[in-house]
PDB file of C-alpha atoms and ligand atoms in Angstrom:
ATOM      1  CA  UNK A   1      -9.938  29.283 -77.389  1.00 40.00           C
ATOM      2  CA  UNK A   2      -6.836  31.460 -77.708  1.00 42.00           C
ATOM      3  CA  UNK A   3      -6.560  31.863 -73.970  1.00 43.00           C
ATOM      4  CA  UNK A   4      -5.298  28.405 -72.862  1.00 41.00           C
ATOM      5  CA  UNK A   5      -2.539  28.592 -75.474  1.00 38.00           C
ATOM      6  CA  UNK A   6      -1.317  31.876 -74.078  1.00 38.00           C
ATOM      7  CA  UNK A   7      -1.396  30.612 -70.494  1.00 36.00           C
ATOM      8  CA  UNK A   8       0.717  27.600 -71.455  1.00 35.00           C
ATOM      9  CA  UNK A   9       3.244  29.491 -73.501  1.00 36.00           C
ATOM     10  CA  UNK A  10       4.731  31.683 -70.825  1.00 38.00           C
ATOM     11  CA  UNK A  11       5.744  29.036 -68.240  1.00 38.00           C
ATOM     12  CA  UNK A  12       7.333  26.907 -70.954  1.00 38.00           C
ATOM     13  CA  UNK A  13       9.416  29.839 -72.147  1.00 42.00           C
ATOM     14  CA  UNK A  14      10.440  30.701 -68.595  1.00 44.00           C
ATOM     15  CA  UNK A  15      11.524  27.136 -67.879  1.00 42.00           C
ATOM     16  CA  UNK A  16      13.669  27.034 -71.005  1.00 44.00           C
ATOM     17  CA  UNK A  17      15.305  30.344 -70.217  1.00 50.00           C
ATOM     18  CA  UNK A  18      16.264  29.158 -66.743  1.00 53.00           C
ATOM     19  CA  UNK A  19      17.311  25.579 -67.452  1.00 49.00           C
ATOM     20  CA  UNK A  20      20.576  25.188 -65.500  1.00 49.00           C
ATOM     21  CA  UNK A  21      21.871  22.594 -67.935  1.00 50.00           C
ATOM     22  CA  UNK A  22      21.674  25.046 -70.795  1.00 50.00           C
ATOM     23  CA  UNK A  23      24.506  27.274 -71.896  1.00 53.00           C
ATOM     24  CA  UNK A  24      23.844  30.951 -71.347  1.00 53.00           C
ATOM     25  CA  UNK A  25      21.540  31.922 -74.175  1.00 52.00           C
ATOM     26  CA  UNK A  26      23.037  33.850 -77.054  1.00 52.00           C
ATOM     27  CA  UNK A  27      20.018  36.022 -77.404  1.00 52.00           C
ATOM     28  CA  UNK A  28      18.834  38.254 -74.642  1.00 53.00           C
ATOM     29  CA  UNK A  29      16.348  36.399 -72.398  1.00 53.00           C
ATOM     30  CA  UNK A  30      15.114  39.661 -70.889  1.00 50.00           C
ATOM     31  CA  UNK A  31      12.057  39.865 -73.142  1.00 51.00           C
ATOM     32  CA  UNK A  32      10.778  36.525 -71.891  1.00 56.00           C
ATOM     33  CA  UNK A  33      11.398  36.746 -68.151  1.00 57.00           C
ATOM     34  CA  UNK A  34      10.050  39.321 -65.792  1.00 62.00           C
ATOM     35  CA  UNK A  35      13.029  41.378 -64.708  1.00 61.00           C
ATOM     36  CA  UNK A  36      13.204  42.806 -61.243  1.00 60.00           C
ATOM     37  CA  UNK A  37      14.623  46.245 -61.016  1.00 82.00           C
ATOM     38  CA  UNK A  38      17.694  46.163 -58.786  1.00 94.00           C
ATOM     39  CA  UNK A  39      16.776  49.545 -57.356  1.00 92.00           C
ATOM     40  CA  UNK A  40      13.823  47.883 -55.589  1.00 93.00           C
ATOM     41  CA  UNK A  41      15.702  44.694 -54.597  1.00 95.00           C
ATOM     42  CA  UNK A  42      15.978  44.647 -50.802  1.00 96.00           C
ATOM     43  CA  UNK A  43      17.687  41.253 -50.405  1.00 97.00           C
ATOM     44  CA  UNK A  44      20.960  42.209 -52.096  1.00 97.00           C
ATOM     45  CA  UNK A  45      24.175  43.258 -50.376  1.00 97.00           C
ATOM     46  CA  UNK A  46      25.509  46.687 -51.193  1.00 97.00           C
ATOM     47  CA  UNK A  47      28.882  46.205 -52.843  1.00 97.00           C
ATOM     48  CA  UNK A  48      31.790  47.900 -51.083  1.00 98.00           C
ATOM     49  CA  UNK A  49      35.444  47.054 -51.771  1.00 98.00           C
ATOM     50  CA  UNK A  50      36.700  45.044 -48.794  1.00 97.00           C
ATOM     51  CA  UNK A  51      33.220  43.914 -47.797  1.00 98.00           C
ATOM     52  CA  UNK A  52      33.250  40.821 -45.604  1.00 98.00           C
ATOM     53  CA  UNK A  53      30.672  38.093 -45.149  1.00 98.00           C
ATOM     54  CA  UNK A  54      30.903  35.653 -42.277  1.00 97.00           C
ATOM     55  CA  UNK A  55      30.053  32.013 -41.862  1.00 98.00           C
ATOM     56  CA  UNK A  56      30.082  30.063 -38.603  1.00 97.00           C
ATOM     57  CA  UNK A  57      33.783  30.627 -37.897  1.00 96.00           C
ATOM     58  CA  UNK A  58      35.399  31.925 -41.091  1.00 98.00           C
ATOM     59  CA  UNK A  59      34.931  35.093 -43.088  1.00 98.00           C
ATOM     60  CA  UNK A  60      35.604  36.132 -46.675  1.00 98.00           C
ATOM     61  CA  UNK A  61      36.478  39.640 -47.829  1.00 98.00           C
ATOM     62  CA  UNK A  62      36.330  40.782 -51.438  1.00 98.00           C
ATOM     63  CA  UNK A  63      39.673  42.500 -52.075  1.00 98.00           C
ATOM     64  CA  UNK A  64      39.090  43.027 -55.793  1.00 98.00           C
ATOM     65  CA  UNK A  65      36.028  42.859 -58.004  1.00 98.00           C
ATOM     66  CA  UNK A  66      36.235  43.561 -61.724  1.00 98.00           C
ATOM     67  CA  UNK A  67      33.888  45.020 -62.706  1.00 98.00           C
ATOM     68  CA  UNK A  68      32.760  46.782 -59.546  1.00 98.00           C
ATOM     69  CA  UNK A  69      30.063  46.511 -58.455  1.00 97.00           C
ATOM     70  CA  UNK A  70      29.558  42.956 -59.787  1.00 98.00           C
ATOM     71  CA  UNK A  71      27.696  43.055 -63.087  1.00 97.00           C
ATOM     72  CA  UNK A  72      25.982  40.865 -65.617  1.00 97.00           C
ATOM     73  CA  UNK A  73      28.339  38.457 -67.370  1.00 97.00           C
ATOM     74  CA  UNK A  74      31.796  37.339 -66.280  1.00 98.00           C
ATOM     75  CA  UNK A  75      33.283  38.793 -63.127  1.00 98.00           C
ATOM     76  CA  UNK A  76      36.777  38.454 -61.672  1.00 98.00           C
ATOM     77  CA  UNK A  77      37.009  38.437 -57.898  1.00 98.00           C
ATOM     78  CA  UNK A  78      39.931  38.267 -55.531  1.00 98.00           C
ATOM     79  CA  UNK A  79      39.023  37.263 -52.003  1.00 98.00           C
ATOM     80  CA  UNK A  80      40.697  36.784 -48.648  1.00 98.00           C
ATOM     81  CA  UNK A  81      39.634  33.892 -46.417  1.00 98.00           C
ATOM     82  CA  UNK A  82      40.041  34.845 -42.776  1.00 98.00           C
ATOM     83  CA  UNK A  83      39.702  33.271 -39.384  1.00 96.00           C
ATOM     84  CA  UNK A  84      37.827  34.993 -36.581  1.00 91.00           C
ATOM     85  CA  UNK A  85      41.054  36.813 -35.633  1.00 92.00           C
ATOM     86  CA  UNK A  86      41.462  38.170 -39.172  1.00 92.00           C
ATOM     87  CA  UNK A  87      44.429  36.021 -40.188  1.00 96.00           C
ATOM     88  CA  UNK A  88      44.514  34.598 -43.708  1.00 97.00           C
ATOM     89  CA  UNK A  89      43.506  30.939 -43.885  1.00 98.00           C
ATOM     90  CA  UNK A  90      44.569  28.504 -46.591  1.00 98.00           C
ATOM     91  CA  UNK A  91      41.396  26.805 -47.781  1.00 98.00           C
ATOM     92  CA  UNK A  92      39.799  24.917 -50.587  1.00 98.00           C
ATOM     93  CA  UNK A  93      37.273  27.331 -52.078  1.00 98.00           C
ATOM     94  CA  UNK A  94      34.335  26.287 -54.224  1.00 98.00           C
ATOM     95  CA  UNK A  95      32.078  28.868 -55.808  1.00 98.00           C
ATOM     96  CA  UNK A  96      28.387  28.308 -56.473  1.00 98.00           C
ATOM     97  CA  UNK A  97      26.365  31.117 -58.083  1.00 98.00           C
ATOM     98  CA  UNK A  98      22.589  30.600 -57.799  1.00 98.00           C
ATOM     99  CA  UNK A  99      19.468  32.572 -58.729  1.00 98.00           C
ATOM    100  CA  UNK A 100      16.937  31.917 -55.934  1.00 97.00           C
ATOM    101  CA  UNK A 101      14.015  33.437 -57.860  1.00 96.00           C
ATOM    102  CA  UNK A 102      14.586  31.125 -60.831  1.00 97.00           C
ATOM    103  CA  UNK A 103      16.041  28.117 -58.998  1.00 97.00           C
ATOM    104  CA  UNK A 104      19.093  27.721 -61.223  1.00 98.00           C
ATOM    105  CA  UNK A 105      22.821  28.247 -61.160  1.00 98.00           C
ATOM    106  CA  UNK A 106      25.367  29.025 -63.819  1.00 97.00           C
ATOM    107  CA  UNK A 107      26.676  26.366 -66.184  1.00 95.00           C
ATOM    108  CA  UNK A 108      30.022  28.177 -66.378  1.00 97.00           C
ATOM    109  CA  UNK A 109      32.248  26.970 -63.583  1.00 97.00           C
ATOM    110  CA  UNK A 110      34.348  29.423 -61.601  1.00 98.00           C
ATOM    111  CA  UNK A 111      38.039  28.556 -61.394  1.00 98.00           C
ATOM    112  CA  UNK A 112      39.774  29.276 -58.098  1.00 98.00           C
ATOM    113  CA  UNK A 113      43.531  29.786 -57.900  1.00 98.00           C
ATOM    114  CA  UNK A 114      45.620  30.616 -54.850  1.00 98.00           C
ATOM    115  CA  UNK A 115      47.473  33.919 -54.816  1.00 97.00           C
ATOM    116  CA  UNK A 116      50.902  34.302 -53.228  1.00 96.00           C
ATOM    117  CA  UNK A 117      49.507  35.605 -49.947  1.00 97.00           C
ATOM    118  CA  UNK A 118      48.128  32.857 -47.688  1.00 97.00           C
ATOM    119  CA  UNK A 119      44.339  32.919 -47.724  1.00 98.00           C
ATOM    120  CA  UNK A 120      44.010  34.992 -50.903  1.00 98.00           C
ATOM    121  CA  UNK A 121      42.316  33.496 -53.947  1.00 98.00           C
ATOM    122  CA  UNK A 122      41.512  34.593 -57.462  1.00 98.00           C
ATOM    123  CA  UNK A 123      38.108  33.509 -58.756  1.00 98.00           C
ATOM    124  CA  UNK A 124      37.169  33.704 -62.430  1.00 98.00           C
ATOM    125  CA  UNK A 125      34.789  33.803 -63.963  1.00 98.00           C
ATOM    126  CA  UNK A 126      31.990  34.427 -61.503  1.00 98.00           C
ATOM    127  CA  UNK A 127      29.409  34.094 -64.262  1.00 98.00           C
ATOM    128  CA  UNK A 128      26.193  36.016 -63.593  1.00 98.00           C
ATOM    129  CA  UNK A 129      24.582  35.619 -66.985  1.00 97.00           C
ATOM    130  CA  UNK A 130      21.049  36.725 -66.175  1.00 97.00           C
ATOM    131  CA  UNK A 131      19.727  39.957 -64.667  1.00 96.00           C
ATOM    132  CA  UNK A 132      18.294  39.661 -61.174  1.00 96.00           C
ATOM    133  CA  UNK A 133      19.347  38.522 -57.720  1.00 97.00           C
ATOM    134  CA  UNK A 134      22.284  36.109 -57.440  1.00 98.00           C
ATOM    135  CA  UNK A 135      23.431  34.308 -54.315  1.00 98.00           C
ATOM    136  CA  UNK A 136      27.119  33.469 -54.654  1.00 98.00           C
ATOM    137  CA  UNK A 137      28.069  30.832 -52.075  1.00 98.00           C
ATOM    138  CA  UNK A 138      31.728  30.221 -51.288  1.00 98.00           C
ATOM    139  CA  UNK A 139      32.212  26.813 -49.697  1.00 98.00           C
ATOM    140  CA  UNK A 140      35.379  26.752 -47.618  1.00 98.00           C
ATOM    141  CA  UNK A 141      37.338  23.790 -46.336  1.00 98.00           C
ATOM    142  CA  UNK A 142      40.475  24.288 -44.256  1.00 97.00           C
ATOM    143  CA  UNK A 143      43.380  21.870 -44.256  1.00 94.00           C
ATOM    144  CA  UNK A 144      42.278  20.578 -40.838  1.00 95.00           C
ATOM    145  CA  UNK A 145      38.884  19.678 -42.310  1.00 96.00           C
ATOM    146  CA  UNK A 146      36.960  22.638 -40.885  1.00 96.00           C
ATOM    147  CA  UNK A 147      34.127  23.412 -43.311  1.00 98.00           C
ATOM    148  CA  UNK A 148      32.222  26.679 -43.559  1.00 98.00           C
ATOM    149  CA  UNK A 149      30.390  28.770 -46.139  1.00 98.00           C
ATOM    150  CA  UNK A 150      29.652  32.422 -46.783  1.00 98.00           C
ATOM    151  CA  UNK A 151      27.068  33.922 -49.137  1.00 98.00           C
ATOM    152  CA  UNK A 152      27.280  37.154 -51.113  1.00 98.00           C
ATOM    153  CA  UNK A 153      24.029  38.457 -52.591  1.00 98.00           C
ATOM    154  CA  UNK A 154      24.218  40.783 -55.584  1.00 98.00           C
ATOM    155  CA  UNK A 155      21.557  42.023 -57.930  1.00 98.00           C
ATOM    156  CA  UNK A 156      22.709  42.579 -61.516  1.00 97.00           C
ATOM    157  CA  UNK A 157      20.933  44.873 -63.931  1.00 95.00           C
ATOM    158  CA  UNK A 158      20.035  43.869 -67.480  1.00 93.00           C
TER     159      UNK A 158
HETATM  160 CU1   CU B 201      17.554  33.205 -63.897  1.00 81.07          CU
END
């Protein structure tokens, strides 16, 4: 009779650890969730300073990442939003980190502030609180209403 109890216990623990409404847990959730080794993760982008991801018409380059490569916890990014011709584009930028394997985001909101150079933005914190694959979507809206999005995919180690 011990078996059904054990089968029930694990999914409940996993759901609690990944509840998006919950603050990042104080204690390490690694013991309770199967952790994928980033060295075998094939869906992630390889971080390179200046790397650019493109949407339908706009692109975003990472011009600073601290730490680099992006790591578990709070990250500071500076990005440049560019048109197809490479010129900086003033935009509203919204940042949405998401873990596709666990179906949750981060409860800590990233604040976006414009730098002096047109099209350059400072984003902090990009909060990647759990080890594994994160998809960080940047939703972009230009002043003329043009909307686009780019996605960076990074795996963070425990
Ligand atoms: Cu998760």
